[in-house]
Structure formats: structure tokens, C-alpha cells
Short mmCIF file of C-alpha atoms and ligand atoms in Angstrom, two decimals:
data_model
loop_
_atom_site.label_atom_id
_atom_site.label_comp_id
_atom_site.label_asym_id
_atom_site.label_seq_id
_atom_site.Cartn_x
_atom_site.Cartn_y
_atom_site.Cartn_z
CA MET A 79 -13.47 -25.35 24.50
CA SER A 80 -10.77 -22.57 23.93
CA MET A 81 -9.77 -22.15 20.40
CA THR A 82 -6.54 -20.50 19.35
CA VAL A 83 -7.40 -17.42 17.29
CA ILE A 84 -6.05 -17.27 13.55
CA PRO A 85 -4.34 -13.73 13.66
CA GLN A 86 -5.55 -11.23 11.09
CA ALA A 87 -1.75 -10.77 9.98
CA ASP A 88 1.33 -12.68 10.74
CA PRO A 89 4.73 -11.27 9.48
CA GLY A 90 6.68 -13.89 11.29
CA ALA A 91 5.06 -16.60 9.03
CA GLY A 92 6.67 -14.97 6.13
CA TYR A 93 10.15 -15.04 7.74
CA ARG A 94 9.44 -18.68 8.80
CA ALA A 95 8.57 -19.68 5.15
CA GLN A 96 12.14 -18.52 3.79
CA GLN A 97 14.03 -18.86 7.00
CA ALA A 98 17.04 -20.69 5.68
CA GLU A 99 17.52 -18.35 2.81
CA ILE A 100 16.72 -15.22 4.71
CA ASP A 101 19.39 -16.26 7.45
CA ALA A 102 21.96 -16.94 4.91
CA ALA A 103 21.32 -13.40 3.19
CA VAL A 104 21.49 -11.56 6.67
CA ALA A 105 24.81 -13.42 7.35
CA ARG A 106 26.10 -12.37 4.02
CA ALA A 107 25.15 -8.81 4.48
CA LEU A 108 26.66 -8.50 7.98
CA GLY A 109 29.66 -10.12 6.84
CA SER A 110 30.23 -7.77 4.19
CA GLY A 111 31.14 -5.07 6.54
CA TRP A 112 29.25 -2.61 4.40
CA TYR A 113 25.82 -1.57 5.88
CA ILE A 114 24.29 1.36 4.17
CA LEU A 115 23.81 1.92 0.28
CA GLY A 116 26.06 -1.00 -0.88
CA ARG A 117 25.87 -3.99 -3.18
CA GLU A 118 22.72 -5.53 -1.69
CA GLY A 119 20.83 -2.40 -1.98
CA GLU A 120 21.76 -1.84 -5.68
CA ALA A 121 20.98 -5.39 -6.44
CA PHE A 122 17.63 -5.16 -4.70
CA GLU A 123 17.00 -1.81 -6.67
CA GLN A 124 18.02 -3.60 -10.06
CA GLU A 125 15.90 -6.76 -9.15
CA PHE A 126 12.82 -4.73 -8.09
CA ALA A 127 12.77 -2.59 -11.35
CA ALA A 128 13.14 -5.65 -13.40
CA TRP A 129 10.18 -7.39 -11.64
CA LEU A 130 8.04 -4.26 -11.85
CA GLY A 131 9.05 -3.19 -15.37
CA THR A 132 10.35 0.25 -14.70
CA THR A 133 13.95 1.41 -15.72
CA ARG A 134 14.66 2.71 -12.38
CA ALA A 135 13.94 1.91 -8.67
CA VAL A 136 15.31 3.73 -5.61
CA GLY A 137 15.37 2.26 -2.08
CA CYS A 138 14.68 4.36 0.81
CA ALA A 139 13.75 4.12 4.70
CA ASN A 140 9.92 3.44 4.42
CA GLY A 141 6.85 4.02 2.30
CA THR A 142 6.00 7.41 3.59
CA ASP A 143 9.37 8.81 2.69
CA ALA A 144 9.15 7.22 -0.68
CA LEU A 145 6.11 9.34 -1.45
CA ALA A 146 7.74 12.28 0.19
CA LEU A 147 10.85 11.73 -1.90
CA ILE A 148 8.95 11.74 -5.06
CA LEU A 149 7.09 15.07 -4.24
CA ARG A 150 10.49 16.56 -3.40
CA GLY A 151 12.15 15.23 -6.44
CA MET A 152 9.30 16.66 -8.65
CA GLY A 153 9.83 20.15 -6.74
CA ILE A 154 6.40 19.70 -5.19
CA GLY A 155 6.31 21.49 -1.87
CA GLU A 156 5.05 24.83 -0.27
CA GLY A 157 2.74 26.61 -2.54
CA SER A 158 1.32 23.43 -4.17
CA THR A 159 -1.83 21.24 -3.45
CA VAL A 160 -1.73 17.42 -3.97
CA ALA A 161 -5.15 15.77 -4.26
CA THR A 162 -5.38 12.29 -2.67
CA VAL A 163 -7.88 10.15 -0.70
CA SER A 164 -8.92 10.23 3.07
CA HIS A 165 -9.50 6.35 3.04
CA THR A 166 -5.89 5.51 3.24
CA ALA A 167 -3.16 4.87 5.76
CA VAL A 168 -2.37 8.14 7.40
CA ALA A 169 1.20 7.91 5.70
CA THR A 170 -0.12 9.08 2.31
CA VAL A 171 -1.30 12.33 3.90
CA ALA A 172 1.55 12.73 6.19
CA ALA A 173 4.15 12.44 3.18
CA ILE A 174 2.30 15.18 1.35
CA GLU A 175 2.50 17.59 4.45
CA MET A 176 6.33 16.31 4.78
CA SER A 177 6.82 17.89 1.51
CA GLY A 178 5.22 21.04 2.62
CA ALA A 179 2.26 20.86 0.14
CA VAL A 180 -1.53 21.01 1.03
CA PRO A 181 -3.28 17.81 0.99
CA LEU A 182 -6.67 17.93 -0.76
CA LEU A 183 -8.99 14.89 0.34
CA LEU A 184 -11.35 13.43 -2.08
CA ASP A 185 -14.01 10.67 -1.54
CA ILE A 186 -14.12 7.30 -2.63
CA ASP A 187 -16.27 4.97 -4.66
CA PRO A 188 -18.14 2.87 -2.06
CA ASP A 189 -17.74 -0.40 -4.03
CA THR A 190 -13.96 -0.46 -4.53
CA TYR A 191 -12.96 2.14 -1.89
CA THR A 192 -10.76 3.80 -4.42
CA MET A 193 -10.84 7.58 -5.46
CA ASP A 194 -13.93 8.81 -7.08
CA PRO A 195 -12.29 9.86 -10.41
CA ASP A 196 -15.28 12.12 -11.16
CA GLU A 197 -14.24 14.24 -8.12
CA LEU A 198 -10.75 14.32 -9.20
CA THR A 199 -11.84 15.34 -12.70
CA ALA A 200 -13.99 18.18 -11.01
CA VAL A 201 -11.42 19.72 -8.78
CA LEU A 202 -8.77 19.85 -11.52
CA GLU A 203 -11.25 21.54 -13.83
CA ASP A 204 -12.48 23.83 -11.09
CA PRO A 205 -10.10 23.98 -8.16
CA PRO A 206 -11.59 24.74 -4.68
CA PRO A 207 -11.06 28.67 -4.06
CA GLY A 208 -8.08 29.50 -1.63
CA LEU A 209 -5.96 26.73 -2.29
CA PRO A 210 -2.46 26.85 -3.89
CA PRO A 211 -2.45 25.29 -7.36
CA ILE A 212 -2.99 21.54 -7.63
CA ARG A 213 0.36 20.07 -8.87
CA ALA A 214 -0.34 16.18 -8.44
CA ALA A 215 -2.74 13.53 -7.54
CA ILE A 216 -1.67 10.55 -5.43
CA ALA A 217 -3.56 7.58 -6.38
CA VAL A 218 -3.81 4.92 -3.71
CA HIS A 219 -4.42 1.34 -4.81
CA ILE A 220 -6.05 0.30 -1.59
CA TYR A 221 -6.20 -3.14 -0.19
CA GLY A 222 -4.29 -4.31 -3.40
CA GLN A 223 -6.86 -3.37 -6.24
CA ALA A 224 -6.30 -0.77 -8.83
CA CYS A 225 -7.97 2.52 -8.67
CA GLU A 226 -10.15 3.22 -11.78
CA LEU A 227 -6.92 4.86 -13.08
CA ASP A 228 -7.77 5.66 -16.85
CA PRO A 229 -10.00 8.63 -16.17
CA MET A 230 -7.79 9.75 -13.58
CA LEU A 231 -4.76 9.72 -15.77
CA ALA A 232 -6.58 11.57 -18.38
CA ALA A 233 -8.03 14.24 -16.11
CA CYS A 234 -4.32 14.72 -14.93
CA GLN A 235 -2.70 15.04 -18.15
CA ALA A 236 -5.33 17.48 -19.34
CA ALA A 237 -4.67 19.60 -16.36
CA GLY A 238 -0.89 19.18 -16.55
CA VAL A 239 -0.70 17.50 -13.19
CA ALA A 240 1.43 14.47 -12.24
CA LEU A 241 -0.24 11.25 -11.27
CA ILE A 242 1.88 9.36 -8.63
CA GLU A 243 0.74 5.90 -7.40
CA ASP A 244 0.67 5.01 -3.85
CA CYS A 245 1.59 1.15 -4.40
CA ALA A 246 1.93 0.38 -0.44
CA GLN A 247 -0.85 -2.20 -0.81
CA CYS A 248 -0.56 -3.36 -4.32
CA HIS A 249 2.92 -5.03 -5.21
CA GLY A 250 1.96 -7.12 -8.32
CA ALA A 251 -1.54 -5.99 -9.35
CA THR A 252 -2.44 -5.06 -12.58
CA LEU A 253 -4.99 -3.08 -14.46
CA GLY A 254 -5.63 -3.91 -18.12
CA GLY A 255 -2.68 -6.30 -18.21
CA ARG A 256 -0.33 -3.49 -17.15
CA LYS A 257 1.36 -3.56 -13.60
CA LEU A 258 0.41 -1.07 -11.22
CA GLY A 259 3.52 1.17 -10.27
CA THR A 260 4.33 1.74 -13.96
CA LEU A 261 1.32 3.68 -14.91
CA GLY A 262 2.00 7.07 -13.47
CA ARG A 263 4.92 9.38 -13.43
CA ALA A 264 6.53 7.64 -10.38
CA SER A 265 5.15 5.24 -7.84
CA ALA A 266 5.97 4.42 -3.82
CA PHE A 267 5.90 1.05 -2.32
CA SER A 268 6.08 0.39 1.46
CA LEU A 269 8.08 -2.53 2.47
CA TYR A 270 6.52 -2.62 5.84
CA PRO A 271 6.55 -6.30 7.36
CA THR A 272 2.87 -6.84 6.80
CA LYS A 273 2.68 -5.54 3.13
CA ASN A 274 2.73 -8.18 0.11
CA LEU A 275 6.42 -7.63 -0.19
CA GLY A 276 7.67 -6.97 3.40
CA ALA A 277 11.22 -6.27 5.04
CA LEU A 278 11.69 -7.65 8.45
CA GLY A 279 11.89 -4.00 9.61
CA ASP A 280 11.20 -0.71 7.72
CA GLY A 281 11.81 -0.15 4.02
CA GLY A 282 10.61 1.58 1.13
CA VAL A 283 11.41 1.73 -2.60
CA LEU A 284 10.16 4.08 -5.28
CA ALA A 285 10.11 3.54 -9.29
CA THR A 286 9.89 5.50 -12.22
CA ASP A 287 11.19 5.39 -15.95
CA ASP A 288 12.38 9.13 -15.52
CA PHE A 289 16.04 8.79 -15.19
CA GLU A 290 16.50 12.47 -14.25
CA LEU A 291 14.14 12.35 -11.47
CA ALA A 292 15.33 8.89 -10.11
CA ASP A 293 19.04 10.69 -10.03
CA ARG A 294 17.52 13.48 -8.17
CA ILE A 295 15.90 11.34 -5.71
CA GLY A 296 18.84 9.12 -5.53
CA ALA A 297 20.84 12.38 -4.20
CA ILE A 298 18.07 13.76 -2.16
CA ARG A 299 17.69 10.53 -0.15
CA GLN A 300 21.22 11.06 1.09
CA TYR A 301 21.76 14.73 2.09
CA GLY A 302 21.61 15.97 -1.61
CA TRP A 303 24.98 14.21 -2.34
CA LYS A 304 25.94 13.45 -5.98
CA GLU A 305 29.49 13.47 -4.62
CA ARG A 306 30.54 12.32 -1.07
CA TYR A 307 30.22 14.88 1.49
CA VAL A 308 29.20 17.69 -1.07
CA SER A 309 25.51 18.61 -1.02
CA SER A 310 24.40 19.80 -4.42
CA MET A 311 20.83 20.11 -3.38
CA VAL A 312 18.99 20.13 -0.19
CA GLY A 313 18.40 16.71 0.81
CA VAL A 314 17.31 14.49 3.58
CA ASN A 315 18.48 10.89 5.12
CA SER A 316 16.30 8.19 3.82
CA ARG A 317 18.25 5.21 3.11
CA LEU A 318 17.32 1.31 2.76
CA ASP A 319 20.05 -0.52 4.74
CA GLU A 320 21.86 -3.56 3.29
CA VAL A 321 20.43 -6.15 5.83
CA GLN A 322 16.94 -5.27 4.75
CA ALA A 323 17.87 -5.02 1.14
CA ALA A 324 19.52 -8.79 1.40
CA ILE A 325 16.18 -9.90 3.00
CA LEU A 326 14.03 -8.19 0.33
CA ARG A 327 16.14 -10.05 -2.45
CA VAL A 328 14.95 -13.18 -0.92
CA LYS A 329 11.25 -12.34 -0.21
CA LEU A 330 10.96 -10.73 -3.86
CA THR A 331 11.32 -14.35 -5.18
CA ALA A 332 8.19 -15.50 -3.30
CA LEU A 333 6.07 -12.37 -4.00
CA ASP A 334 4.36 -13.71 -7.19
CA TRP A 335 3.57 -17.11 -5.63
CA GLY A 336 2.46 -15.12 -2.60
CA ASN A 337 -0.06 -13.19 -4.59
CA GLU A 338 -1.39 -16.28 -6.19
CA ARG A 339 -1.82 -18.06 -2.87
CA ARG A 340 -3.68 -14.61 -1.43
CA ARG A 341 -6.18 -14.92 -4.53
CA TRP A 342 -6.71 -18.52 -3.92
CA ILE A 343 -7.64 -17.76 -0.12
CA ALA A 344 -9.95 -14.79 -1.43
CA ASP A 345 -11.85 -17.03 -3.85
CA ALA A 346 -12.18 -19.46 -0.86
CA TYR A 347 -13.79 -16.57 1.12
CA ASP A 348 -15.87 -15.41 -1.80
CA ALA A 349 -17.41 -18.77 -1.97
CA ALA A 350 -17.83 -19.13 1.83
CA LEU A 351 -19.65 -15.75 1.85
CA ALA A 352 -22.06 -16.39 -1.12
CA GLY A 353 -25.80 -16.32 0.16
CA GLY A 354 -24.75 -14.60 3.39
CA PRO A 355 -25.30 -11.27 4.92
CA PHE A 356 -21.99 -9.94 3.45
CA ALA A 357 -20.96 -9.57 -0.09
CA PRO A 358 -17.44 -10.43 -0.99
CA PRO A 359 -15.28 -7.32 -1.93
CA ALA A 360 -15.86 -6.07 -5.43
CA ARG A 361 -13.37 -6.73 -8.08
CA ARG A 362 -12.59 -4.76 -11.01
CA ALA A 363 -13.03 -6.95 -14.23
CA ASP A 364 -10.21 -5.41 -16.06
CA ALA A 365 -7.74 -5.79 -13.13
CA GLU A 366 -5.74 -8.33 -11.13
CA HIS A 367 -6.17 -7.99 -7.21
CA VAL A 368 -3.39 -8.87 -5.04
CA PHE A 369 -5.56 -8.85 -1.75
CA HIS A 370 -3.11 -6.95 0.68
CA GLN A 371 -6.27 -6.98 2.62
CA TYR A 372 -9.71 -8.92 2.10
CA VAL A 373 -12.21 -6.66 3.23
CA ILE A 374 -16.04 -7.29 3.96
CA ARG A 375 -18.63 -4.41 4.50
CA THR A 376 -20.66 -5.11 7.73
CA GLY A 377 -24.01 -3.47 8.65
CA ALA A 378 -26.40 -5.85 7.40
CA TRP A 379 -28.69 -8.24 9.03
CA GLY A 380 -28.77 -6.03 12.22
CA MET A 381 -25.34 -6.98 13.12
CA THR A 382 -22.87 -4.29 13.93
CA ARG A 383 -19.29 -4.75 13.07
CA ALA A 384 -18.51 -5.31 16.76
CA ASP A 385 -20.97 -8.21 16.60
CA VAL A 386 -19.57 -9.68 13.56
CA GLN A 387 -15.88 -9.27 15.22
CA ALA A 388 -17.25 -11.17 18.36
CA ARG A 389 -18.67 -13.92 16.46
CA LEU A 390 -15.80 -14.44 14.25
CA ARG A 391 -13.55 -14.44 17.35
CA GLN A 392 -15.69 -17.02 18.94
CA ASP A 393 -15.10 -19.21 15.93
CA GLY A 394 -11.29 -18.75 16.20
CA VAL A 395 -10.87 -15.88 13.64
CA GLY A 396 -9.02 -12.56 14.16
CA THR A 397 -10.02 -9.55 12.12
CA GLY A 398 -8.64 -5.99 11.87
CA ILE A 399 -10.27 -2.77 10.67
CA HIS A 400 -8.47 -0.72 7.77
CA TYR A 401 -9.15 2.17 8.92
CA PRO A 402 -11.20 2.66 11.84
CA VAL A 403 -11.05 6.72 11.51
CA PRO A 404 -10.59 8.31 8.16
CA VAL A 405 -7.65 10.83 8.09
CA HIS A 406 -10.08 13.77 7.84
CA LEU A 407 -11.73 12.91 10.99
CA GLN A 408 -8.57 12.37 12.92
CA SER A 409 -7.68 15.19 15.53
CA ALA A 410 -4.19 15.93 13.90
CA TYR A 411 -6.12 16.79 10.63
CA ALA A 412 -9.82 17.38 11.35
CA GLY A 413 -11.04 20.85 10.34
CA ARG A 414 -7.76 21.75 9.09
CA VAL A 415 -7.14 19.63 5.82
CA PRO A 416 -9.37 20.78 3.06
CA LEU A 417 -11.92 18.14 1.50
CA GLY A 418 -13.38 17.99 -1.99
CA PRO A 419 -16.85 19.01 -2.89
CA ALA A 420 -18.24 15.46 -1.78
CA GLY A 421 -16.96 16.27 1.76
CA CYS A 422 -15.75 12.59 2.21
CA ALA A 423 -19.24 11.43 2.95
CA GLU A 424 -18.53 7.78 1.65
CA THR A 425 -15.49 7.74 3.37
CA ALA A 426 -16.82 8.38 6.66
CA ARG A 427 -19.73 5.61 6.06
CA ALA A 428 -16.96 2.97 4.65
CA ALA A 429 -14.79 3.39 7.94
CA LEU A 430 -17.83 2.40 10.25
CA GLU A 431 -18.41 -0.86 8.42
CA VAL A 432 -15.17 -2.10 6.84
CA LEU A 433 -13.81 -5.41 8.22
CA SER A 434 -10.44 -7.11 7.29
CA LEU A 435 -10.33 -10.94 7.52
CA PRO A 436 -6.90 -12.79 7.92
CA MET A 437 -5.04 -12.60 4.79
CA TYR A 438 -1.43 -13.79 4.26
CA PRO A 439 0.13 -16.38 1.95
CA GLU A 440 1.30 -18.66 4.93
CA LEU A 441 -2.41 -19.18 6.12
CA THR A 442 -2.69 -23.10 5.95
CA ASP A 443 -5.48 -24.95 3.95
CA GLU A 444 -6.60 -25.92 7.29
CA GLN A 445 -6.96 -22.52 8.67
CA VAL A 446 -8.61 -21.21 5.52
CA GLY A 447 -11.18 -23.85 5.99
CA GLN A 448 -11.79 -22.76 9.63
CA ILE A 449 -12.25 -19.23 8.54
CA CYS A 450 -14.59 -20.24 5.60
CA TRP A 451 -16.65 -22.39 8.17
CA ALA A 452 -16.92 -19.28 10.47
CA LEU A 453 -18.17 -17.07 7.61
CA ARG A 454 -20.64 -19.70 6.69
CA ASN A 455 -21.81 -19.68 10.38
CA LEU A 456 -22.54 -16.03 10.08
CA ALA A 457 -25.50 -16.78 8.03
CA GLY A 458 -26.63 -19.18 10.63
C1 PLP B 173 1.77 1.16 4.40
C2 PLP B 173 1.28 2.33 3.83
C3 PLP B 173 2.07 3.58 3.70
C4 PLP B 173 3.20 3.83 4.43
O1 PLP B 173 4.29 3.03 4.45
P1 PLP B 173 5.41 3.00 5.59
O2 PLP B 173 6.24 2.14 5.14
O3 PLP B 173 4.87 2.60 6.93
O4 PLP B 173 5.95 4.33 5.66
C5 PLP B 173 1.56 4.50 2.76
N1 PLP B 173 0.55 4.42 2.16
C6 PLP B 173 -0.37 3.35 2.04
C7 PLP B 173 -1.42 3.18 1.59
C8 PLP B 173 0.19 2.22 2.97
O5 PLP B 173 -0.90 1.08 3.32
#
């Protein structure tokens, strides 16, 4: 019997779910005769800021640029170090290097996969020798769950260092009832098609309550212009186009529902895994997870990750790995990028065992049932 495999991600399903509205929004944008930084982009920025709860949002070309623009806007570049994690999309580290700063990669807590706040406190109190001063820390709310942010914020404040949130995977998640992306000095969101809020192409947006910073970044994203054709500062070109902005305005209306649905699917997976070889992902008690990814840790009951992947595939379930090689072990970075005192040992272990199950709101109840059956079958 051949079974169609449920894909681990399916960005087309998000389009089809709102196709009529999205098609109408695209037609409106195309018909307007204005394609870059116009009314759709402005409306999206306002609607996104209102949804998030910040005073300002600034659209840009992608999530990597959103991080790099924040650093540039804060004057962080050459002669600065920025602390973050190695267990992240390479984009986080690429953005730091784009700004000219040196990335310092810290280890994670093995249960939640987020930055170890004690190691951050340690490097802020006692910086590793030979590095430029640490000017910022980027907290990555990986897989859709908050970092242990309060001690990180406290350590940053004590050291006079800015905390920036990488919210590429956590649109809508909360910590202590507060929305992620409103807790640091500024936050960066990717709008890549598979993210919880995804464009149908590239896109990014950054958010802050700091008007001056938002204005500066608004200029930097377009050649440093405050006035057309006149650069008052050195800038780049990183703009969100009108077609993507129009699409995102539609997609934003389904985001909260989509996050609810992701949590419902996660609850079903949790129940199916209970009593089996693999524990459900840890959930912080004081936080609302939005399950950008639902990640299990393999390596139990004598099954390798490849074994688990093969057995799930046989039962019609596609899987993914986020991420197979930590940034500090990739050839572009290995031996060159400095690590914290823990040497990213937990990060390296996690990379060998993490496995992501299918997770998107458009999974049907029937597909969720099939995946749960396959998960129970792992115990048999
Ligand atoms: C996706 C992602 C980014 C980068 O976003 P792009 O839009 O692809 O540039 C940055 N950080 C994290 C954690 C991500 O998951």
C-alpha cells in the first residue's frame, strides 16, 4: 500500500485557506500603480503594531534584515560584540555579522532549547578576553516559545546592554501575559512563507516603542533617506513591497486563529506521545507557546533519529530537522566565531536528536489523527 506522506510544512495550504481574500488584495495592490512603500505597507505596519502592542512597526525585506536594521539603527556594528545562541536559524548570526559586530554564541537549556540565562549573566559580568565590548544580546524565542527572558533582561539592564528579541518563530506567543516582541528594546519578525505569519515571498517587520529608533531605521531601510534622493545617513535597501504587504494584511487576520489551532494540534501530539519513548516538548508554565515547530527529542529506546524518521515516513508522516548543524559547527563559522564558556555542548547534543513533526493550522483533523496514530505506533 502506498500512502501519501503528510508534509512537515505546507505554505500553500495557508494561501488556499484565504485564497479569495488574498487574490483580491493582490489585485488591489497591482491595480494601485504603486509597488514599493505605499499605502498597503503603511497600513500593514499600523495593523501589525496594533496587533502586537507596540507604538511602531517598520516593514523590511526579510527577517535577517530586520535584525541587522535594528543593530544598525542602534549604532551597533564594528567594535561591538552581540551575544546570541548557536541553536537558531543561521540568519540570527548572519545578521550580527552584516552589522559588522562579532557574534558571541552561548549555549541553551536542553529542555526548552532557549538561551541559558546564567551563561548570559556570566559573560556580561565577566566578558571573554579579546572581544570588543558586548553591546547587545539577541534572545531567540525558538520554536514559538519564550526564552527565560526575565533574568536575561535583568542581566542586560545591569550591564547597560540592549536586549533585542528575535521573534521570527513566535508571532503571538506570550510570557507572563505579555506579548513577545514588546519586552526588549526592539524585536525582529521574519515573514517567510512558513512562519506563523507568512508572506507569499520574502518579508520582514521590526517593532519598537522607541520613536526615534523607528524613524532612524525607517530611513536606513531606504538609502538613509528622510527626504527623497537625499541621504542624511548611510543606509541600505531593504523594503517590504506592496503586494506582500497587502497579502500580509489578510494573513494577519487569521494569525490568532492559526496559533490556537497549532496549540490544539500540539495538545493532540502531547496526548499521543504520553507513555511512549519520546517526551512531549517542555512548555514554560508562565508562557503561551505558539508552536512554530513541534519538536521531539529522539535518542531513546535504542532508536536513532533516522530510525524514527523512517518509521514515521512509513506511516505517512513527514518530518524536518531544525537544525541539523548548529551555527558554530558550520564551515562558514566553525573555529572563527567565539563561543561562551559552556562551549555550546548542549547545543551540539540537541542538534543530533531534535525532530520536528508536521505543524501548520491547515492540517485537517484526519491528518492530525493519522499523525497521532503514527506517534502511538512508535511505542509498539
Ligand atoms: C526565519 C528566521 C530568521 C530569518 O528570517 P528570513 O526572513 O528568512 O531572513 C531569523 N531568525 C530565526 C530564528 C528564524 O527562524
